[in-house]
Amino acid sequence: MQEKIDKRDRAAQFRTRLARAMEEQHVSQSALARQIAVDRSTVSQLLTGEGARLPNAHVVGSCASALGVSADWLLSLSDRPESAAELLASSLTMTEAPRALVDERIFEWHQEAAGYKIRYVPATLPDMLKTRAVLEWEYAPHLGRTADQAIGASADRLMWMRSAQSDYEIAMPLYEIDSFVHARGYYDGLCPKIRLEQIDHLLEICEQLYPRLRIYLFDAKRLYSAPVTIFGPLLCVFYAGSHYMAFRDRDRIETFTRHFDRLVREADLTARDFSEHLKQLRTQISD
């Protein structure tokens, strides 16, 4: 919530910020007057006037545009001088996403966030936790020769996760594991042998890396999440299919961190229960 400011204080702050912006942009009173189409005496009054009176919206907006700052900042409605468009441009980036979610850009984000907790809602089973057989079944028909590169990148990320000092929390809907075990939906056609090997691989990784790696399962009928990775306090990245949308502004990162923490808090199966749940599901796979 915006803190209430006395009218006199707001007017004084306007004069201070206007003078600061002019100084930083090396704009004289005469130059500003020409740019906003007023007399020089009007600009002088804006800078030296007293009392609680503020200029009209047109003058404030013209000053903001001429000086490359936001009107909200001049009026003490924001602590950031950048315009909304500039803030969005600096806080949001879009990167093309390949078919396999194992490209160099994602690896760079993991390395950047080394030492921070990484929270992850994958689109399917996490690539870095899949066996080579599952990755080949999934990607080879679409990637051809580049499938080996994608599989190698996935192995590199798992190796990084083993050696890095980051904690990893992964939240998935219950149906994802169930669909995999029973070869339904996305996993239709995946043979029992590969599914059994994958479950055993997951059990081994969880045993080796717990508690640094924690996997939670939530009920998607009650809670929903788009695929997202939150790299500590640094950035959060949404997977939109053909592109990643990466946010670096603090407020959005905190919002999506709270969203992820709710998935964990209200998970039907916690990280402590995950391995036992896998073992029970494994018995439902026929050789």
mmCIF file with all atom_site columns, N, CA, C and O in Angstrom, residues 110-111 116-120 128 157 160-162 164-170 211-216 231:
data_model
loop_
_atom_site.group_PDB
_atom_site.id
_atom_site.type_symbol
_atom_site.label_atom_id
_atom_site.label_alt_id
_atom_site.label_comp_id
_atom_site.label_asym_id
_atom_site.label_entity_id
_atom_site.label_seq_id
_atom_site.pdbx_PDB_ins_code
_atom_site.Cartn_x
_atom_site.Cartn_y
_atom_site.Cartn_z
_atom_site.occupancy
_atom_site.B_iso_or_equiv
_atom_site.pdbx_formal_charge
_atom_site.auth_seq_id
_atom_site.auth_comp_id
_atom_site.auth_asym_id
_atom_site.auth_atom_id
_atom_site.pdbx_PDB_model_num
ATOM 1   N N  . HIS A 1 110 ? 20.477 -22.118 -13.752 1.00 0.00 ? 110 HIS A N  1
ATOM 2   C CA . HIS A 1 110 ? 20.796 -22.968 -12.602 1.00 0.00 ? 110 HIS A CA 1
ATOM 3   C C  . HIS A 1 110 ? 22.147 -22.573 -12.007 1.00 0.00 ? 110 HIS A C  1
ATOM 4   O O  . HIS A 1 110 ? 22.298 -22.490 -10.776 1.00 0.00 ? 110 HIS A O  1
ATOM 5   N N  . GLN A 1 111 ? 23.113 -22.327 -12.864 1.00 0.00 ? 111 GLN A N  1
ATOM 6   C CA . GLN A 1 111 ? 24.435 -21.948 -12.374 1.00 0.00 ? 111 GLN A CA 1
ATOM 7   C C  . GLN A 1 111 ? 24.403 -20.578 -11.701 1.00 0.00 ? 111 GLN A C  1
ATOM 8   O O  . GLN A 1 111 ? 25.071 -20.368 -10.681 1.00 0.00 ? 111 GLN A O  1
ATOM 9   N N  . TYR A 1 116 ? 21.289 -20.984 -3.887  1.00 0.00 ? 116 TYR A N  1
ATOM 10  C CA . TYR A 1 116 ? 19.920 -20.623 -3.521  1.00 0.00 ? 116 TYR A CA 1
ATOM 11  C C  . TYR A 1 116 ? 18.998 -21.835 -3.670  1.00 0.00 ? 116 TYR A C  1
ATOM 12  O O  . TYR A 1 116 ? 19.310 -22.785 -4.411  1.00 0.00 ? 116 TYR A O  1
ATOM 13  N N  . LYS A 1 117 ? 17.864 -21.777 -2.999  1.00 0.00 ? 117 LYS A N  1
ATOM 14  C CA . LYS A 1 117 ? 16.855 -22.820 -3.183  1.00 0.00 ? 117 LYS A CA 1
ATOM 15  C C  . LYS A 1 117 ? 16.195 -22.640 -4.548  1.00 0.00 ? 117 LYS A C  1
ATOM 16  O O  . LYS A 1 117 ? 15.810 -21.536 -4.927  1.00 0.00 ? 117 LYS A O  1
ATOM 17  N N  . ILE A 1 118 ? 16.085 -23.738 -5.281  1.00 0.00 ? 118 ILE A N  1
ATOM 18  C CA . ILE A 1 118 ? 15.441 -23.724 -6.587  1.00 0.00 ? 118 ILE A CA 1
ATOM 19  C C  . ILE A 1 118 ? 14.130 -24.494 -6.486  1.00 0.00 ? 118 ILE A C  1
ATOM 20  O O  . ILE A 1 118 ? 14.116 -25.658 -6.088  1.00 0.00 ? 118 ILE A O  1
ATOM 21  N N  . ARG A 1 119 ? 13.036 -23.813 -6.811  1.00 0.00 ? 119 ARG A N  1
ATOM 22  C CA . ARG A 1 119 ? 11.700 -24.397 -6.746  1.00 0.00 ? 119 ARG A CA 1
ATOM 23  C C  . ARG A 1 119 ? 11.227 -24.659 -8.175  1.00 0.00 ? 119 ARG A C  1
ATOM 24  O O  . ARG A 1 119 ? 11.339 -23.784 -9.024  1.00 0.00 ? 119 ARG A O  1
ATOM 25  N N  . TYR A 1 120 ? 10.646 -25.835 -8.403  1.00 0.00 ? 120 TYR A N  1
ATOM 26  C CA . TYR A 1 120 ? 10.416 -26.257 -9.785  1.00 0.00 ? 120 TYR A CA 1
ATOM 27  C C  . TYR A 1 120 ? 9.087  -26.999 -9.908  1.00 0.00 ? 120 TYR A C  1
ATOM 28  O O  . TYR A 1 120 ? 8.846  -27.972 -9.204  1.00 0.00 ? 120 TYR A O  1
ATOM 29  N N  . MET A 1 128 ? 15.857 -33.814 -15.910 1.00 0.00 ? 128 MET A N  1
ATOM 30  C CA . MET A 1 128 ? 17.138 -34.160 -15.295 1.00 0.00 ? 128 MET A CA 1
ATOM 31  C C  . MET A 1 128 ? 17.019 -35.402 -14.413 1.00 0.00 ? 128 MET A C  1
ATOM 32  O O  . MET A 1 128 ? 18.034 -35.940 -13.973 1.00 0.00 ? 128 MET A O  1
ATOM 33  N N  . ARG A 1 157 ? 22.944 -31.612 -16.216 1.00 0.00 ? 157 ARG A N  1
ATOM 34  C CA . ARG A 1 157 ? 22.190 -30.892 -15.194 1.00 0.00 ? 157 ARG A CA 1
ATOM 35  C C  . ARG A 1 157 ? 22.038 -31.731 -13.923 1.00 0.00 ? 157 ARG A C  1
ATOM 36  O O  . ARG A 1 157 ? 22.082 -31.204 -12.812 1.00 0.00 ? 157 ARG A O  1
ATOM 37  N N  . TRP A 1 160 ? 25.248 -31.535 -12.173 1.00 0.00 ? 160 TRP A N  1
ATOM 38  C CA . TRP A 1 160 ? 25.343 -30.232 -11.514 1.00 0.00 ? 160 TRP A CA 1
ATOM 39  C C  . TRP A 1 160 ? 24.539 -30.220 -10.229 1.00 0.00 ? 160 TRP A C  1
ATOM 40  O O  . TRP A 1 160 ? 24.995 -29.740 -9.197  1.00 0.00 ? 160 TRP A O  1
ATOM 41  N N  . MET A 1 161 ? 23.337 -30.783 -10.271 1.00 0.00 ? 161 MET A N  1
ATOM 42  C CA . MET A 1 161 ? 22.488 -30.807 -9.088  1.00 0.00 ? 161 MET A CA 1
ATOM 43  C C  . MET A 1 161 ? 23.134 -31.615 -7.964  1.00 0.00 ? 161 MET A C  1
ATOM 44  O O  . MET A 1 161 ? 23.026 -31.278 -6.791  1.00 0.00 ? 161 MET A O  1
ATOM 45  N N  . ARG A 1 162 ? 23.820 -32.688 -8.314  1.00 0.00 ? 162 ARG A N  1
ATOM 46  C CA . ARG A 1 162 ? 24.491 -33.504 -7.298  1.00 0.00 ? 162 ARG A CA 1
ATOM 47  C C  . ARG A 1 162 ? 25.608 -32.734 -6.610  1.00 0.00 ? 162 ARG A C  1
ATOM 48  O O  . ARG A 1 162 ? 25.836 -32.899 -5.412  1.00 0.00 ? 162 ARG A O  1
ATOM 49  N N  . ALA A 1 164 ? 26.143 -29.168 -6.782  1.00 0.00 ? 164 ALA A N  1
ATOM 50  C CA . ALA A 1 164 ? 25.845 -27.788 -6.378  1.00 0.00 ? 164 ALA A CA 1
ATOM 51  C C  . ALA A 1 164 ? 25.351 -27.742 -4.936  1.00 0.00 ? 164 ALA A C  1
ATOM 52  O O  . ALA A 1 164 ? 24.889 -28.732 -4.380  1.00 0.00 ? 164 ALA A O  1
ATOM 53  N N  . GLN A 1 165 ? 25.430 -26.547 -4.352  1.00 0.00 ? 165 GLN A N  1
ATOM 54  C CA . GLN A 1 165 ? 24.994 -26.366 -2.965  1.00 0.00 ? 165 GLN A CA 1
ATOM 55  C C  . GLN A 1 165 ? 23.537 -25.913 -2.877  1.00 0.00 ? 165 GLN A C  1
ATOM 56  O O  . GLN A 1 165 ? 23.072 -25.534 -1.808  1.00 0.00 ? 165 GLN A O  1
ATOM 57  N N  . SER A 1 166 ? 22.830 -25.951 -3.975  1.00 0.00 ? 166 SER A N  1
ATOM 58  C CA . SER A 1 166 ? 21.432 -25.523 -3.981  1.00 0.00 ? 166 SER A CA 1
ATOM 59  C C  . SER A 1 166 ? 20.530 -26.638 -3.457  1.00 0.00 ? 166 SER A C  1
ATOM 60  O O  . SER A 1 166 ? 20.796 -27.827 -3.661  1.00 0.00 ? 166 SER A O  1
ATOM 61  N N  . ASP A 1 167 ? 19.452 -26.229 -2.782  1.00 0.00 ? 167 ASP A N  1
ATOM 62  C CA . ASP A 1 167 ? 18.372 -27.147 -2.455  1.00 0.00 ? 167 ASP A CA 1
ATOM 63  C C  . ASP A 1 167 ? 17.372 -27.120 -3.604  1.00 0.00 ? 167 ASP A C  1
ATOM 64  O O  . ASP A 1 167 ? 17.089 -26.056 -4.165  1.00 0.00 ? 167 ASP A O  1
ATOM 65  N N  . TYR A 1 168 ? 16.821 -28.277 -3.950  1.00 0.00 ? 168 TYR A N  1
ATOM 66  C CA . TYR A 1 168 ? 15.830 -28.374 -5.016  1.00 0.00 ? 168 TYR A CA 1
ATOM 67  C C  . TYR A 1 168 ? 14.521 -28.873 -4.439  1.00 0.00 ? 168 TYR A C  1
ATOM 68  O O  . TYR A 1 168 ? 14.481 -29.920 -3.784  1.00 0.00 ? 168 TYR A O  1
ATOM 69  N N  . GLU A 1 169 ? 13.460 -28.090 -4.651  1.00 0.00 ? 169 GLU A N  1
ATOM 70  C CA . GLU A 1 169 ? 12.106 -28.528 -4.313  1.00 0.00 ? 169 GLU A CA 1
ATOM 71  C C  . GLU A 1 169 ? 11.329 -28.669 -5.618  1.00 0.00 ? 169 GLU A C  1
ATOM 72  O O  . GLU A 1 169 ? 11.285 -27.730 -6.422  1.00 0.00 ? 169 GLU A O  1
ATOM 73  N N  . ILE A 1 170 ? 10.734 -29.834 -5.828  1.00 0.00 ? 170 ILE A N  1
ATOM 74  C CA . ILE A 1 170 ? 9.964  -30.097 -7.035  1.00 0.00 ? 170 ILE A CA 1
ATOM 75  C C  . ILE A 1 170 ? 8.534  -30.426 -6.623  1.00 0.00 ? 170 ILE A C  1
ATOM 76  O O  . ILE A 1 170 ? 8.310  -31.266 -5.745  1.00 0.00 ? 170 ILE A O  1
ATOM 77  N N  . PRO A 1 211 ? 17.988 -34.756 1.973   1.00 0.00 ? 211 PRO A N  1
ATOM 78  C CA . PRO A 1 211 ? 16.887 -33.789 1.832   1.00 0.00 ? 211 PRO A CA 1
ATOM 79  C C  . PRO A 1 211 ? 17.181 -32.616 0.900   1.00 0.00 ? 211 PRO A C  1
ATOM 80  O O  . PRO A 1 211 ? 16.378 -31.716 0.796   1.00 0.00 ? 211 PRO A O  1
ATOM 81  N N  . ARG A 1 212 ? 18.333 -32.642 0.226   1.00 0.00 ? 212 ARG A N  1
ATOM 82  C CA . ARG A 1 212 ? 18.619 -31.523 -0.695  1.00 0.00 ? 212 ARG A CA 1
ATOM 83  C C  . ARG A 1 212 ? 17.673 -31.542 -1.892  1.00 0.00 ? 212 ARG A C  1
ATOM 84  O O  . ARG A 1 212 ? 17.427 -30.499 -2.502  1.00 0.00 ? 212 ARG A O  1
ATOM 85  N N  . LEU A 1 213 ? 17.184 -32.704 -2.254  1.00 0.00 ? 213 LEU A N  1
ATOM 86  C CA . LEU A 1 213 ? 16.161 -32.825 -3.290  1.00 0.00 ? 213 LEU A CA 1
ATOM 87  C C  . LEU A 1 213 ? 14.889 -33.314 -2.625  1.00 0.00 ? 213 LEU A C  1
ATOM 88  O O  . LEU A 1 213 ? 14.865 -34.378 -2.002  1.00 0.00 ? 213 LEU A O  1
ATOM 89  N N  . ARG A 1 214 ? 13.829 -32.530 -2.745  1.00 0.00 ? 214 ARG A N  1
ATOM 90  C CA . ARG A 1 214 ? 12.549 -32.891 -2.122  1.00 0.00 ? 214 ARG A CA 1
ATOM 91  C C  . ARG A 1 214 ? 11.453 -32.790 -3.181  1.00 0.00 ? 214 ARG A C  1
ATOM 92  O O  . ARG A 1 214 ? 11.330 -31.756 -3.848  1.00 0.00 ? 214 ARG A O  1
ATOM 93  N N  . ILE A 1 215 ? 10.667 -33.847 -3.303  1.00 0.00 ? 215 ILE A N  1
ATOM 94  C CA . ILE A 1 215 ? 9.602  -33.896 -4.306  1.00 0.00 ? 215 ILE A CA 1
ATOM 95  C C  . ILE A 1 215 ? 8.261  -34.000 -3.595  1.00 0.00 ? 215 ILE A C  1
ATOM 96  O O  . ILE A 1 215 ? 8.077  -34.857 -2.710  1.00 0.00 ? 215 ILE A O  1
ATOM 97  N N  . TYR A 1 216 ? 7.334  -33.141 -3.988  1.00 0.00 ? 216 TYR A N  1
ATOM 98  C CA . TYR A 1 216 ? 6.001  -33.091 -3.397  1.00 0.00 ? 216 TYR A CA 1
ATOM 99  C C  . TYR A 1 216 ? 4.958  -33.338 -4.489  1.00 0.00 ? 216 TYR A C  1
ATOM 100 O O  . TYR A 1 216 ? 5.145  -32.935 -5.641  1.00 0.00 ? 216 TYR A O  1
ATOM 101 N N  . PHE A 1 231 ? 14.273 -19.422 -9.286  1.00 0.00 ? 231 PHE A N  1
ATOM 102 C CA . PHE A 1 231 ? 15.693 -19.526 -8.961  1.00 0.00 ? 231 PHE A CA 1
ATOM 103 C C  . PHE A 1 231 ? 16.017 -18.605 -7.789  1.00 0.00 ? 231 PHE A C  1
ATOM 104 O O  . PHE A 1 231 ? 16.523 -17.486 -7.970  1.00 0.00 ? 231 PHE A O  1
#
